[in-house]
mmCIF file of N, CA, C and O and ligand atoms in Angstrom:
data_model
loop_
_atom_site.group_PDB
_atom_site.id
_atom_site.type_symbol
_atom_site.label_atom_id
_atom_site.label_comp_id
_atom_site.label_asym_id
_atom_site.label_seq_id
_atom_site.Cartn_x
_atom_site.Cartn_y
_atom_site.Cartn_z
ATOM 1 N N UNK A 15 87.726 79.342 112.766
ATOM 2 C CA UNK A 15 86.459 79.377 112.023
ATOM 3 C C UNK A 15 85.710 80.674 112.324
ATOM 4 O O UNK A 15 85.426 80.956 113.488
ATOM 5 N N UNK A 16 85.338 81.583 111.157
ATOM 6 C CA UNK A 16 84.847 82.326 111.215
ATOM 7 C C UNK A 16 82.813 82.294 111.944
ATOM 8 O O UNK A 16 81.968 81.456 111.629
ATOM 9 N N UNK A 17 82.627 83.429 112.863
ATOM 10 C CA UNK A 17 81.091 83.204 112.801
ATOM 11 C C UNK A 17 79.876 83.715 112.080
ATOM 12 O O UNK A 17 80.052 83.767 110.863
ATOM 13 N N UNK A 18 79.044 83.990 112.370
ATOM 14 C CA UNK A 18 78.065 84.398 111.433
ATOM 15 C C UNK A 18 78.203 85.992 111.751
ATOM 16 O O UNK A 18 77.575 86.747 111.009
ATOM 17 N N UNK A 19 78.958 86.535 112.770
ATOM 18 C CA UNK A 19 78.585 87.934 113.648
ATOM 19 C C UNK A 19 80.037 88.468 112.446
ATOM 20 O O UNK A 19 80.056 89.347 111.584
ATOM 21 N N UNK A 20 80.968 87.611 112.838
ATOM 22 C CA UNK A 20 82.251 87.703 111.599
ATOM 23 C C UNK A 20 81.940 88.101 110.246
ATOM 24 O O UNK A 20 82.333 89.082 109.615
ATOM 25 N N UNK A 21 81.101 87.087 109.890
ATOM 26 C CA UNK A 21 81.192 87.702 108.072
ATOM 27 C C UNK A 21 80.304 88.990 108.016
ATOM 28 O O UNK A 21 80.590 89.854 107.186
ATOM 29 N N UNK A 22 79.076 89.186 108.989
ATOM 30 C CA UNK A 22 78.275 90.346 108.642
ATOM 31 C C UNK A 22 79.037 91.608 109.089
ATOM 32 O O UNK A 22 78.579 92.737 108.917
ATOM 33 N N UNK A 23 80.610 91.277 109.863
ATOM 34 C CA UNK A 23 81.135 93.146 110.487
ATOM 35 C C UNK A 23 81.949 93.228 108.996
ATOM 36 O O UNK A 23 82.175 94.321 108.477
ATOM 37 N N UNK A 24 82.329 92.051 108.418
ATOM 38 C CA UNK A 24 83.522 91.844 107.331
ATOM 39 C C UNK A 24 82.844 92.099 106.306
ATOM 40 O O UNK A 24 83.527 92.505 105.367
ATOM 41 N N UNK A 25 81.478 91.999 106.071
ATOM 42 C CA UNK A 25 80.821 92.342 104.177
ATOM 43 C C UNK A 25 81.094 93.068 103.605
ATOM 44 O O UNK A 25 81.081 92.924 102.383
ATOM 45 N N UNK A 26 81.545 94.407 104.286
ATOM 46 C CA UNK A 26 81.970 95.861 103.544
ATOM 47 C C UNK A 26 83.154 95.669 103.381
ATOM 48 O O UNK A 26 83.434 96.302 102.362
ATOM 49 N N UNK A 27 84.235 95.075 103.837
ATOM 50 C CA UNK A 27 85.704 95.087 103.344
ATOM 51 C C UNK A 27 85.469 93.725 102.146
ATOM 52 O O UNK A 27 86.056 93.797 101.067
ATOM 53 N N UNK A 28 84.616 92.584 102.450
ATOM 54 C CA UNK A 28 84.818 91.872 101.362
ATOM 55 C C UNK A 28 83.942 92.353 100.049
ATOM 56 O O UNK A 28 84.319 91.807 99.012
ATOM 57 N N UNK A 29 83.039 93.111 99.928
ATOM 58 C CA UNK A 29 82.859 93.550 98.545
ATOM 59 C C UNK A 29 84.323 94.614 98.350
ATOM 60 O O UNK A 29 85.167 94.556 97.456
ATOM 61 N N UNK A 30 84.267 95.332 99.238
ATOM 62 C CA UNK A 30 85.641 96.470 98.876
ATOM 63 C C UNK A 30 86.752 95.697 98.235
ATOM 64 O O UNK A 30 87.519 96.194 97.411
ATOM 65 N N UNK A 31 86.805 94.397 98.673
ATOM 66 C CA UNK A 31 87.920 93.581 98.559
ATOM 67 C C UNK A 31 89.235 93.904 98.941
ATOM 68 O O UNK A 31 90.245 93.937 98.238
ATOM 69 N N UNK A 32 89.094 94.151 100.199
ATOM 70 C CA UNK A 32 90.156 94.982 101.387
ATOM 71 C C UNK A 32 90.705 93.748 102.443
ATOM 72 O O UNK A 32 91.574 94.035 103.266
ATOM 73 N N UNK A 33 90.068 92.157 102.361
ATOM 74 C CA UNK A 33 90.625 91.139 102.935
ATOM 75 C C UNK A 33 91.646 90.573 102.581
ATOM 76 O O UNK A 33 91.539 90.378 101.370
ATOM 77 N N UNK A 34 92.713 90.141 103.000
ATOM 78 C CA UNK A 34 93.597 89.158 102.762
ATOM 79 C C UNK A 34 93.107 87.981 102.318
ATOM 80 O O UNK A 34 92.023 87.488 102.631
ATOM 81 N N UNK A 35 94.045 87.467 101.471
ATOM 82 C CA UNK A 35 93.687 85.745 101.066
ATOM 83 C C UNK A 35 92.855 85.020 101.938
ATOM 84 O O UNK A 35 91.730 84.582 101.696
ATOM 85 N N UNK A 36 93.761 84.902 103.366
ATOM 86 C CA UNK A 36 93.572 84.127 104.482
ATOM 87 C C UNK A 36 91.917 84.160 104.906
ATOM 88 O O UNK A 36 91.174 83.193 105.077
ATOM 89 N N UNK A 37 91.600 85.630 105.018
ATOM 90 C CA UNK A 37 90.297 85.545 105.465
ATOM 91 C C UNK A 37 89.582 85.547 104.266
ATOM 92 O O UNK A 37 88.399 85.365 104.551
ATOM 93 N N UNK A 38 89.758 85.685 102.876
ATOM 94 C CA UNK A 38 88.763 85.442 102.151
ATOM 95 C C UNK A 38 88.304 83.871 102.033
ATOM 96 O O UNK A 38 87.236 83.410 101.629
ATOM 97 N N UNK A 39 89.271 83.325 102.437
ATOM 98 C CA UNK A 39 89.196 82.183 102.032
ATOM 99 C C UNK A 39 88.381 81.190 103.184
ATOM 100 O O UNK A 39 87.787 80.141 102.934
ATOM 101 N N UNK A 40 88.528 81.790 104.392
ATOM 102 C CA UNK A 40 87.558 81.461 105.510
ATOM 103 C C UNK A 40 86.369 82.080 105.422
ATOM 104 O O UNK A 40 85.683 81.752 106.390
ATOM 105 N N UNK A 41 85.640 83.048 104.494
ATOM 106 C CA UNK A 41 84.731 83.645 104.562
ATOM 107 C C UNK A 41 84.458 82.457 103.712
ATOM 108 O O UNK A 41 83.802 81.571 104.260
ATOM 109 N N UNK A 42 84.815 82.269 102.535
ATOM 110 C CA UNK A 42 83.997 81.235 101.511
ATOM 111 C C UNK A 42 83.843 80.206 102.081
ATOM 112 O O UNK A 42 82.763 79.634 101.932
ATOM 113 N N UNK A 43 85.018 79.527 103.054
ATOM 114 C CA UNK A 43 83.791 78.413 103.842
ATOM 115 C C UNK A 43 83.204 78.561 104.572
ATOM 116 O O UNK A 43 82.453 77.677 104.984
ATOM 117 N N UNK A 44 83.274 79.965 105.173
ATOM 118 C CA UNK A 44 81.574 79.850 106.299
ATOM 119 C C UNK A 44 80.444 80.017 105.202
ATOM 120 O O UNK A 44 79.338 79.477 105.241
ATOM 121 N N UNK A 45 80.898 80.819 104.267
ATOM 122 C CA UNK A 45 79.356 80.967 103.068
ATOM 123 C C UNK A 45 78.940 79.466 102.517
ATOM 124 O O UNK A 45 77.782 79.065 102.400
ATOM 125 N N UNK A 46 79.980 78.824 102.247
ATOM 126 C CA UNK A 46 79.268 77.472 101.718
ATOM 127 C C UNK A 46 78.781 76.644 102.789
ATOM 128 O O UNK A 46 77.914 75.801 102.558
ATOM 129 N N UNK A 47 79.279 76.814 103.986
ATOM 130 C CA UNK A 47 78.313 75.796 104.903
ATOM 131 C C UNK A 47 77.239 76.274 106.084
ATOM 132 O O UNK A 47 76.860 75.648 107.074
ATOM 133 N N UNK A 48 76.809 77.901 105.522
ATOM 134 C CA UNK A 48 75.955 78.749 105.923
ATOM 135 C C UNK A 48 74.771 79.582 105.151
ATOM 136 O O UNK A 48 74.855 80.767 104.826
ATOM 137 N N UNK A 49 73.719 78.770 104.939
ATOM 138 C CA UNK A 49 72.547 79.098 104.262
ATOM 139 C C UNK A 49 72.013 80.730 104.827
ATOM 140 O O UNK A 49 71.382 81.448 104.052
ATOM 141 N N UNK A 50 72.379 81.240 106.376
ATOM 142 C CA UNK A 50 72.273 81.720 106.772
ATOM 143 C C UNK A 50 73.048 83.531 106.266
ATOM 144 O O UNK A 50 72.593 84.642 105.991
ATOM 145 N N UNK A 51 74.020 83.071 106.349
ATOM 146 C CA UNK A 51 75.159 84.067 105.390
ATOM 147 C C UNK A 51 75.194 84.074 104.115
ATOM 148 O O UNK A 51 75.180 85.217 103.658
ATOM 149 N N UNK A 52 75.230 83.320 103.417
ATOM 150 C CA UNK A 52 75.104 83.540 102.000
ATOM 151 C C UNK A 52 73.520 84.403 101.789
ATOM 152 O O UNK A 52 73.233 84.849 100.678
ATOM 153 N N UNK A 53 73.036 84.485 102.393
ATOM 154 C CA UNK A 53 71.675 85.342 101.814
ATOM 155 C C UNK A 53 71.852 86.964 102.058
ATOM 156 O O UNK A 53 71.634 87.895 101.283
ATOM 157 N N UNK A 54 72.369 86.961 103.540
ATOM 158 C CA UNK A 54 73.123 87.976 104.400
ATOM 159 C C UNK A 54 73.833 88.721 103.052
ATOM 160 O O UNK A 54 73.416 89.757 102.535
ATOM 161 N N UNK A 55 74.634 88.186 102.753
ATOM 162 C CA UNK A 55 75.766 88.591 101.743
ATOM 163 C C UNK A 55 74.990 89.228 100.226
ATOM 164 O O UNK A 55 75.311 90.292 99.696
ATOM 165 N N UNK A 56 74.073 88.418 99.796
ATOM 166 C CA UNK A 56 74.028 88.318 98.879
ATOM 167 C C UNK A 56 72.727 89.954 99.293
ATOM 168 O O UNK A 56 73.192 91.025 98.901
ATOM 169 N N UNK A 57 72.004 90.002 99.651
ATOM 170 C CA UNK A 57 71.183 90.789 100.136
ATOM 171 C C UNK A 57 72.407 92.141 100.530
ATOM 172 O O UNK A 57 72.216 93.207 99.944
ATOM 173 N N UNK A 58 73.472 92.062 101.389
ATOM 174 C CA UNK A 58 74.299 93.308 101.062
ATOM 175 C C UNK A 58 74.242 94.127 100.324
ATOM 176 O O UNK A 58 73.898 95.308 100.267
ATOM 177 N N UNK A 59 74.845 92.952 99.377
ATOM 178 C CA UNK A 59 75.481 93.318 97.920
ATOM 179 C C UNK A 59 74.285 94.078 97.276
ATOM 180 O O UNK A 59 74.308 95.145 96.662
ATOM 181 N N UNK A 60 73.351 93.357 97.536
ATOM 182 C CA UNK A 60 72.041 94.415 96.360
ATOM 183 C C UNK A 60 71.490 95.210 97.102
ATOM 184 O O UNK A 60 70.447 95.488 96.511
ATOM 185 N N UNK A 61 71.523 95.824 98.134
ATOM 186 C CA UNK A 61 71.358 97.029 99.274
ATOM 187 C C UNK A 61 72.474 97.992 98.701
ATOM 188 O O UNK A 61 72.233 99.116 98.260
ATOM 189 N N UNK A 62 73.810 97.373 98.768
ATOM 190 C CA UNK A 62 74.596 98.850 98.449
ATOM 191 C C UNK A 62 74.839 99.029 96.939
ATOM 192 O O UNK A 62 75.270 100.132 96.604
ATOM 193 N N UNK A 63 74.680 98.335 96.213
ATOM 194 C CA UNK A 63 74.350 98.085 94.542
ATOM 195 C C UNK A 63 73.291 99.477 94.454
ATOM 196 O O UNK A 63 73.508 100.601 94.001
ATOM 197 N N UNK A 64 72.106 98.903 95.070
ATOM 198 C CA UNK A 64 71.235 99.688 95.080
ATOM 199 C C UNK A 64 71.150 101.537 95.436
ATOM 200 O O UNK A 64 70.678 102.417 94.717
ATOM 201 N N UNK A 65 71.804 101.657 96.816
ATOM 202 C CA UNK A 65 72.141 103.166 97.304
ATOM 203 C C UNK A 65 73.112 103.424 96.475
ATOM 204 O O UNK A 65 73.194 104.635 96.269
ATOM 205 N N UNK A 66 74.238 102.519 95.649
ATOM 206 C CA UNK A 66 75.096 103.395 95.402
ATOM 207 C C UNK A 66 74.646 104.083 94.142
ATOM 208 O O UNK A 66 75.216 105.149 93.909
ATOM 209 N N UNK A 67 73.789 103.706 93.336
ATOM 210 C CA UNK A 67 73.049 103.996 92.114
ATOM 211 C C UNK A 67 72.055 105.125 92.776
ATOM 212 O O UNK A 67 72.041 106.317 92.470
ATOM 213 N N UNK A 68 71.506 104.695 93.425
ATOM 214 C CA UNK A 68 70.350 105.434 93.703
ATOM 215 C C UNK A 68 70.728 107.018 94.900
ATOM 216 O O UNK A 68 69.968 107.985 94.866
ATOM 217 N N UNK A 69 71.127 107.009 95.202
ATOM 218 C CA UNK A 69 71.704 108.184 96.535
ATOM 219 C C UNK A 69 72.764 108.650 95.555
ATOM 220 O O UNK A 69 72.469 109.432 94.651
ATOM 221 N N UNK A 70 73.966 108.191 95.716
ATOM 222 C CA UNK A 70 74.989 108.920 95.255
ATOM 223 C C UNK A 70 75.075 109.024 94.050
ATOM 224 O O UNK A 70 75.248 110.216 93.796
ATOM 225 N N UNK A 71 75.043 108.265 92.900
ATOM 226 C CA UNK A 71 75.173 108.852 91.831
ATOM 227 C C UNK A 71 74.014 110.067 91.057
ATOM 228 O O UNK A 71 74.145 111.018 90.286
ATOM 229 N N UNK A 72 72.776 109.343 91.824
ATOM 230 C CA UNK A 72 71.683 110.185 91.289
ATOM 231 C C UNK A 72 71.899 111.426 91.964
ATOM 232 O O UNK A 72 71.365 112.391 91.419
ATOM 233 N N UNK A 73 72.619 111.678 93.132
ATOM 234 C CA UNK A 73 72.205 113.173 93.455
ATOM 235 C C UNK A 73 73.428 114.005 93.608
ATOM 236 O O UNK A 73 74.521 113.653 94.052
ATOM 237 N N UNK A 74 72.983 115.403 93.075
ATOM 238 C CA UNK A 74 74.084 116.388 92.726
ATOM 239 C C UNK A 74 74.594 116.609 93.852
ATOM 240 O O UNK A 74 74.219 116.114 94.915
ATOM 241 N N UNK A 75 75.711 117.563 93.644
ATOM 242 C CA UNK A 75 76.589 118.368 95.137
ATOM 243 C C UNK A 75 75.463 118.664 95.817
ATOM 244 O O UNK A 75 75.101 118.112 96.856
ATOM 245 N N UNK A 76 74.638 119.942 94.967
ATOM 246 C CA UNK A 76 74.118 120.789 95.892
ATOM 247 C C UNK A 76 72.929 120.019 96.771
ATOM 248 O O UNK A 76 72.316 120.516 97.716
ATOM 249 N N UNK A 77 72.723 118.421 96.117
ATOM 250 C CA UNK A 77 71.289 118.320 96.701
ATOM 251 C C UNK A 77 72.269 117.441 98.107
ATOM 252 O O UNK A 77 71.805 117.347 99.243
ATOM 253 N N UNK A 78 73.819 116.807 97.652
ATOM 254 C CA UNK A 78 73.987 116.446 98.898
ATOM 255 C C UNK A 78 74.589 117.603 100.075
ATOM 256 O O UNK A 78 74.611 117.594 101.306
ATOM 257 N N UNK A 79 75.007 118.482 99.141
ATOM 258 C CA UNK A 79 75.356 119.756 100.380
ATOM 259 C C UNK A 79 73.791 120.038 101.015
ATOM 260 O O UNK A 79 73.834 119.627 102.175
ATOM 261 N N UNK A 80 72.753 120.447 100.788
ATOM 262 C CA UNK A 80 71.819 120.470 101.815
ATOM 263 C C UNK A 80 71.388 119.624 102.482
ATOM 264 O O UNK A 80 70.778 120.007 103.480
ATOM 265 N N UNK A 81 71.482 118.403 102.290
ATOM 266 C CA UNK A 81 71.599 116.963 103.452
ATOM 267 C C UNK A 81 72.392 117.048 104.134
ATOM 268 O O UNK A 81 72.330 116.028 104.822
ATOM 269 N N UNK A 82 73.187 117.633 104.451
ATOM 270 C CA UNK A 82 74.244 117.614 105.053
ATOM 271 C C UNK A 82 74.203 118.567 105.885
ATOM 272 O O UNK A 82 74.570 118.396 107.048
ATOM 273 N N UNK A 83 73.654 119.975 105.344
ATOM 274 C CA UNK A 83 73.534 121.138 106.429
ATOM 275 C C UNK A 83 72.351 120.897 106.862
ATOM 276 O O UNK A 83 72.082 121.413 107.947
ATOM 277 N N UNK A 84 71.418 120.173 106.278
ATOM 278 C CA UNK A 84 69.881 119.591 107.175
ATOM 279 C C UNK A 84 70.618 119.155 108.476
ATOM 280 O O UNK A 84 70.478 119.683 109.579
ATOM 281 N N UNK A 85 71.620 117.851 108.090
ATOM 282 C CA UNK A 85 71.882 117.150 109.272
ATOM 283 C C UNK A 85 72.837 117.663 110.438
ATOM 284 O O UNK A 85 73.017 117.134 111.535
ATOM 285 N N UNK A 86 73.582 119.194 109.764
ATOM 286 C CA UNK A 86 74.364 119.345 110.907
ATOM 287 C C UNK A 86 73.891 120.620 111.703
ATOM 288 O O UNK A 86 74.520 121.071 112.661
ATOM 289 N N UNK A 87 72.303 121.347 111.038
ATOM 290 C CA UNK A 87 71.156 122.161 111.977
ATOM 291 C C UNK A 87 70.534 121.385 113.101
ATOM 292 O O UNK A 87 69.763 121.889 113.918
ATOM 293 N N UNK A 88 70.974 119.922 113.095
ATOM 294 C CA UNK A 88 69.919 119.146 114.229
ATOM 295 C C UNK A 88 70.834 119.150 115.674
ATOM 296 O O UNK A 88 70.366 118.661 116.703
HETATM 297 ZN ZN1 LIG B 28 76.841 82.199 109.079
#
């Protein structure tokens, strides 16, 4: 049985959909008998929904090439 510490390291491979059967299928029953995780999850999903629209598609090379040399002057 999967725990709650389990599905939140696993969220990024299960939207990627990078799990095997086996564990998808243990993720869906910890989500159905975890009010706790299913929100977890669902809240993910519209966090990286969100950056991926908003950060990466909205911004050009050059605006991410200077984020990048911002971050590697520190
Ligand atoms: Zn849980």
């Amino acid at each position: 049985m999967l725990t709650c510490r389990d599905i939140q390291r696993l969220a990024s491979a299960l939207e990627d959909g990078d799990l095997g059967w086996r564990q998808k299928i243990n993720v869906k029953i910890h989500l159905f008998i975890c009010d706790h995780c299913r929100q977890f999850i669902r809240q993910f999903f519209i966090i990286r929904q969100l950056s991926e629209k908003s950060v990466v598609k909205l911004a050009s090379d050059e605006e991410v090439q200077s984020i990048i040399e911002k971050i590697n002057k520190k």
